[in-house]
Amino acid sequence: MVKYQNVAKKIKQMIYQQQLSKGTQLANIDGLINQYQVSRSTIIKALNCLERQGVIYQVQGSGIFVRERKKRGYLSFLQSHGFTVDLDDVYGSSKVFNVDIIKPSARVKENLQCGDSEHVYFVKRLRYVDDKLYCLEQSYYRKKLICYLNTDIVERSIFSYIQENYNINIGFSDKYFQVIKLDANIAKYLGLQAGDPALCVEEIFYTSSGEPFDFSKIIYHYENARFCIQNHSK
């Protein structure tokens, strides 16, 4: 995790732990520099990150303020920091089916820009929020970049593991949305009926240097999954 992301995480934790209400004014930039002992550019990047996440808003000439917290259990639709991080206000868990090393299909190779000799980790897991089934997630990780995964790791936050163990900074992602009808196989995993509707999201995650490392296909349970979009003006 790069320095500004770490500072952003600490500020967010402070806001939530102290249960600061909407409109509470935080220290100004100089005060935050002194508090966290980092550079001005790091604080500015951290604040911009928190603004994108919908945690704060900044008013030029007035200060930095706490934003209304998103409703409990809602997934921020346009963020790219991972399922576990975004739903840290609720209890989440995973049921893992696969953690396999495979040769990627042509489609996976195309999305991850894999070389001909590369292998990928294939991870299939169900994700739960407050003990309700939220989605089926099928992900491919470049073994060239993510050297080791096992069931214990993928039962928790893969992104946290990647950042802590491989010094990979997660930069951005591309998301593709489609409403589908479930086939019998996927419906079985989700406890639904074949032909039921579902939101399918395909997402490619990149490092901060622009290298793809994760291609995921996520199919959300239409009764349990909830989403929000918190826009900002910039």
One Martini backbone bead per residue (centre of mass of N, CA, C, O) as a GRO file, in nm:
protein
  234
    1MET     BB    1   0.094   0.038   0.026
    2VAL     BB    2   0.076   0.349  -0.025
    3LYS     BB    3   0.097   0.630   0.157
    4TYR     BB    4  -0.176   0.768   0.085
    5GLN     BB    5  -0.350   0.514   0.143
    6ASN     BB    6  -0.276   0.491   0.441
    7VAL     BB    7  -0.382   0.769   0.524
    8ALA     BB    8  -0.670   0.732   0.427
    9LYS     BB    9  -0.729   0.494   0.615
   10LYS     BB   10  -0.684   0.651   0.884
   11ILE     BB   11  -0.899   0.869   0.842
   12LYS     BB   12  -1.138   0.680   0.807
   13GLN     BB   13  -1.112   0.540   1.081
   14MET     BB   14  -1.148   0.796   1.251
   15ILE     BB   15  -1.431   0.869   1.155
   16TYR     BB   16  -1.569   0.595   1.240
   17GLN     BB   17  -1.472   0.565   1.536
   18GLN     BB   18  -1.591   0.866   1.609
   19GLN     BB   19  -1.860   0.919   1.463
   20LEU     BB   20  -1.873   1.129   1.248
   21SER     BB   21  -2.066   1.361   1.125
   22LYS     BB   22  -2.223   1.525   0.908
   23GLY     BB   23  -2.014   1.819   0.858
   24THR     BB   24  -1.762   1.763   0.984
   25GLN     BB   25  -1.466   1.922   1.058
   26LEU     BB   26  -1.155   1.903   0.963
   27ALA     BB   27  -0.854   1.938   0.938
   28ASN     BB   28  -0.633   2.090   0.781
   29ILE     BB   29  -0.368   2.036   0.590
   30ASP     BB   30  -0.158   2.120   0.801
   31GLY     BB   31  -0.275   1.947   1.030
   32LEU     BB   32  -0.241   1.672   0.878
   33ILE     BB   33   0.060   1.684   0.842
   34ASN     BB   34   0.124   1.682   1.147
   35GLN     BB   35  -0.037   1.426   1.228
   36TYR     BB   36   0.108   1.227   0.985
   37GLN     BB   37   0.392   1.298   0.878
   38VAL     BB   38   0.360   1.433   0.584
   39SER     BB   39   0.318   1.543   0.289
   40ARG     BB   40   0.127   1.741   0.099
   41SER     BB   41   0.086   1.544  -0.142
   42THR     BB   42  -0.018   1.309   0.031
   43ILE     BB   43  -0.268   1.448   0.149
   44ILE     BB   44  -0.404   1.522  -0.118
   45LYS     BB   45  -0.430   1.230  -0.220
   46ALA     BB   46  -0.594   1.124   0.020
   47LEU     BB   47  -0.836   1.318  -0.012
   48ASN     BB   48  -0.908   1.237  -0.302
   49CYS     BB   49  -0.965   0.945  -0.233
   50LEU     BB   50  -1.196   1.002  -0.023
   51GLU     BB   51  -1.376   1.151  -0.224
   52ARG     BB   52  -1.418   0.911  -0.420
   53GLN     BB   53  -1.544   0.731  -0.174
   54GLY     BB   54  -1.743   0.931   0.002
   55VAL     BB   55  -1.620   1.048   0.287
   56ILE     BB   56  -1.563   1.334   0.163
   57TYR     BB   57  -1.553   1.701   0.143
   58GLN     BB   58  -1.450   1.990  -0.052
   59VAL     BB   59  -1.414   2.344   0.029
   60GLN     BB   60  -1.323   2.617  -0.104
   61GLY     BB   61  -1.219   2.816   0.173
   62SER     BB   62  -1.337   2.611   0.418
   63GLY     BB   63  -1.281   2.281   0.379
   64ILE     BB   64  -1.314   1.966   0.554
   65PHE     BB   65  -1.571   1.711   0.518
   66VAL     BB   66  -1.811   1.506   0.621
   67ARG     BB   67  -1.982   1.254   0.480
   68GLU     BB   68  -2.233   1.075   0.408
   69ARG     BB   69  -2.287   0.764   0.480
   70LYS     BB   70  -2.331   0.489   0.348
   71LYS     BB   71  -2.528   0.246   0.337
   72ARG     BB   72  -2.563  -0.042   0.475
   73GLY     BB   73  -2.439  -0.289   0.248
   74TYR     BB   74  -2.327  -0.111   0.022
   75LEU     BB   75  -2.195  -0.102  -0.300
   76SER     BB   76  -1.955   0.057  -0.468
   77PHE     BB   77  -1.972   0.069  -0.809
   78LEU     BB   78  -1.697   0.265  -0.894
   79GLN     BB   79  -1.498   0.110  -0.736
   80SER     BB   80  -1.136  -0.040  -0.685
   81HIS     BB   81  -1.085  -0.174  -0.364
   82GLY     BB   82  -1.283  -0.388  -0.299
   83PHE     BB   83  -1.511  -0.569  -0.128
   84THR     BB   84  -1.404  -0.564   0.169
   85VAL     BB   85  -1.350  -0.260   0.194
   86ASP     BB   86  -1.640  -0.153   0.107
   87LEU     BB   87  -1.771  -0.371   0.340
   88ASP     BB   88  -1.661  -0.280   0.648
   89ASP     BB   89  -1.967  -0.247   0.791
   90VAL     BB   90  -1.972  -0.563   0.757
   91TYR     BB   91  -2.026  -0.897   0.749
   92GLY     BB   92  -1.785  -1.110   0.590
   93SER     BB   93  -1.769  -1.390   0.352
   94SER     BB   94  -1.632  -1.712   0.230
   95LYS     BB   95  -1.668  -1.961  -0.036
   96VAL     BB   96  -1.446  -2.203  -0.146
   97PHE     BB   97  -1.366  -2.393  -0.453
   98ASN     BB   98  -1.114  -2.244  -0.604
   99VAL     BB   99  -0.735  -2.296  -0.630
  100ASP     BB  100  -0.592  -2.272  -0.943
  101ILE     BB  101  -0.358  -2.379  -1.180
  102ILE     BB  102  -0.366  -2.236  -1.512
  103LYS     BB  103  -0.436  -2.214  -1.836
  104PRO     BB  104  -0.528  -1.971  -2.026
  105SER     BB  105  -0.749  -1.848  -2.203
  106ALA     BB  106  -0.790  -1.641  -2.460
  107ARG     BB  107  -0.961  -1.436  -2.299
  108VAL     BB  108  -0.776  -1.406  -2.054
  109LYS     BB  109  -0.523  -1.324  -2.208
  110GLU     BB  110  -0.640  -1.067  -2.326
  111ASN     BB  111  -0.715  -0.922  -2.051
  112LEU     BB  112  -0.408  -0.983  -1.918
  113GLN     BB  113  -0.170  -0.995  -2.117
  114CYS     BB  114  -0.053  -1.272  -2.174
  115GLY     BB  115   0.168  -1.499  -2.212
  116ASP     BB  116   0.215  -1.814  -2.347
  117SER     BB  117   0.367  -1.922  -2.061
  118GLU     BB  118   0.145  -1.850  -1.878
  119HIS     BB  119  -0.008  -1.847  -1.559
  120VAL     BB  120  -0.304  -1.894  -1.352
  121TYR     BB  121  -0.525  -1.807  -1.111
  122PHE     BB  122  -0.815  -1.985  -1.005
  123VAL     BB  123  -1.108  -1.827  -0.857
  124LYS     BB  124  -1.379  -1.965  -0.660
  125ARG     BB  125  -1.648  -1.771  -0.500
  126LEU     BB  126  -1.847  -1.696  -0.234
  127ARG     BB  127  -2.030  -1.407  -0.121
  128TYR     BB  128  -2.092  -1.261   0.203
  129VAL     BB  129  -2.357  -1.066   0.375
  130ASP     BB  130  -2.480  -1.114   0.661
  131ASP     BB  131  -2.526  -1.425   0.557
  132LYS     BB  132  -2.573  -1.330   0.263
  133LEU     BB  133  -2.591  -1.394  -0.060
  134TYR     BB  134  -2.422  -1.195  -0.311
  135CYS     BB  135  -2.196  -1.372  -0.484
  136LEU     BB  136  -2.024  -1.479  -0.776
  137GLU     BB  137  -1.669  -1.547  -0.805
  138GLN     BB  138  -1.446  -1.518  -1.096
  139SER     BB  139  -1.086  -1.548  -1.095
  140TYR     BB  140  -0.780  -1.404  -1.249
  141TYR     BB  141  -0.430  -1.452  -1.175
  142ARG     BB  142  -0.116  -1.357  -1.219
  143LYS     BB  143   0.159  -1.546  -1.141
  144LYS     BB  144   0.383  -1.343  -1.209
  145LEU     BB  145   0.261  -1.149  -0.968
  146ILE     BB  146   0.096  -1.387  -0.816
  147CYS     BB  147   0.260  -1.650  -0.672
  148TYR     BB  148   0.049  -1.692  -0.414
  149LEU     BB  149  -0.226  -1.914  -0.335
  150ASN     BB  150  -0.495  -1.989  -0.100
  151THR     BB  151  -0.764  -2.057   0.085
  152ASP     BB  152  -0.703  -1.870   0.325
  153ILE     BB  153  -0.665  -1.614   0.157
  154VAL     BB  154  -0.947  -1.620  -0.016
  155GLU     BB  155  -1.133  -1.590   0.243
  156ARG     BB  156  -1.034  -1.313   0.219
  157SER     BB  157  -0.831  -1.050   0.123
  158ILE     BB  158  -0.658  -1.031  -0.163
  159PHE     BB  159  -0.571  -0.734  -0.181
  160SER     BB  160  -0.429  -0.715   0.091
  161TYR     BB  161  -0.225  -0.937   0.032
  162ILE     BB  162  -0.094  -0.810  -0.216
  163GLN     BB  163   0.000  -0.541  -0.084
  164GLU     BB  164   0.167  -0.675   0.158
  165ASN     BB  165   0.346  -0.905  -0.028
  166TYR     BB  166   0.397  -0.748  -0.339
  167ASN     BB  167   0.397  -0.438  -0.376
  168ILE     BB  168   0.105  -0.373  -0.490
  169ASN     BB  169  -0.053  -0.116  -0.666
  170ILE     BB  170  -0.377  -0.026  -0.696
  171GLY     BB  171  -0.517   0.165  -0.950
  172PHE     BB  172  -0.735   0.034  -1.166
  173SER     BB  173  -1.045  -0.009  -1.366
  174ASP     BB  174  -1.253  -0.221  -1.571
  175LYS     BB  175  -1.607  -0.210  -1.648
  176TYR     BB  176  -1.865  -0.463  -1.724
  177PHE     BB  177  -2.213  -0.466  -1.808
  178GLN     BB  178  -2.475  -0.726  -1.746
  179VAL     BB  179  -2.784  -0.860  -1.814
  180ILE     BB  180  -2.895  -1.181  -1.707
  181LYS     BB  181  -2.957  -1.527  -1.743
  182LEU     BB  182  -2.956  -1.802  -1.569
  183ASP     BB  183  -2.807  -2.083  -1.546
  184ALA     BB  184  -2.807  -2.381  -1.387
  185ASN     BB  185  -2.523  -2.366  -1.262
  186ILE     BB  186  -2.530  -2.079  -1.134
  187ALA     BB  187  -2.798  -2.107  -0.982
  188LYS     BB  188  -2.697  -2.318  -0.781
  189TYR     BB  189  -2.492  -2.138  -0.630
  190LEU     BB  190  -2.727  -1.905  -0.566
  191GLY     BB  191  -3.015  -2.032  -0.511
  192LEU     BB  192  -3.155  -2.038  -0.793
  193GLN     BB  193  -3.312  -2.000  -1.101
  194ALA     BB  194  -3.341  -2.073  -1.402
  195GLY     BB  195  -3.379  -1.745  -1.555
  196ASP     BB  196  -3.285  -1.562  -1.366
  197PRO     BB  197  -3.178  -1.264  -1.280
  198ALA     BB  198  -2.860  -1.080  -1.344
  199LEU     BB  199  -2.565  -0.924  -1.249
  200CYS     BB  200  -2.288  -0.875  -1.468
  201VAL     BB  201  -1.935  -0.838  -1.384
  202GLU     BB  202  -1.656  -0.719  -1.557
  203GLU     BB  203  -1.307  -0.707  -1.434
  204ILE     BB  204  -1.011  -0.503  -1.466
  205PHE     BB  205  -0.708  -0.504  -1.296
  206TYR     BB  206  -0.460  -0.256  -1.206
  207THR     BB  207  -0.183  -0.124  -1.170
  208SER     BB  208  -0.029   0.184  -1.131
  209SER     BB  209   0.138   0.102  -1.412
  210GLY     BB  210  -0.086  -0.070  -1.603
  211GLU     BB  211  -0.098  -0.373  -1.505
  212PRO     BB  212  -0.253  -0.659  -1.542
  213PHE     BB  213  -0.385  -0.903  -1.268
  214ASP     BB  214  -0.718  -0.900  -1.284
  215PHE     BB  215  -0.990  -1.122  -1.381
  216SER     BB  216  -1.343  -1.067  -1.334
  217LYS     BB  217  -1.648  -1.256  -1.255
  218ILE     BB  218  -1.962  -1.116  -1.144
  219ILE     BB  219  -2.252  -1.259  -0.979
  220TYR     BB  220  -2.551  -1.128  -0.868
  221HIS     BB  221  -2.785  -1.130  -0.630
  222TYR     BB  222  -3.096  -0.995  -0.682
  223GLU     BB  223  -3.194  -0.984  -0.368
  224ASN     BB  224  -2.906  -0.890  -0.202
  225ALA     BB  225  -2.785  -0.687  -0.379
  226ARG     BB  226  -2.621  -0.360  -0.323
  227PHE     BB  227  -2.607  -0.017  -0.452
  228CYS     BB  228  -2.379   0.266  -0.503
  229ILE     BB  229  -2.343   0.624  -0.595
  230GLN     BB  230  -2.073   0.859  -0.525
  231ASN     BB  231  -2.051   1.164  -0.617
  232HIS     BB  232  -1.834   1.415  -0.763
  233SER     BB  233  -1.727   1.721  -0.907
  234LYS     BB  234  -1.426   1.632  -1.021
   0.00000   0.00000   0.00000
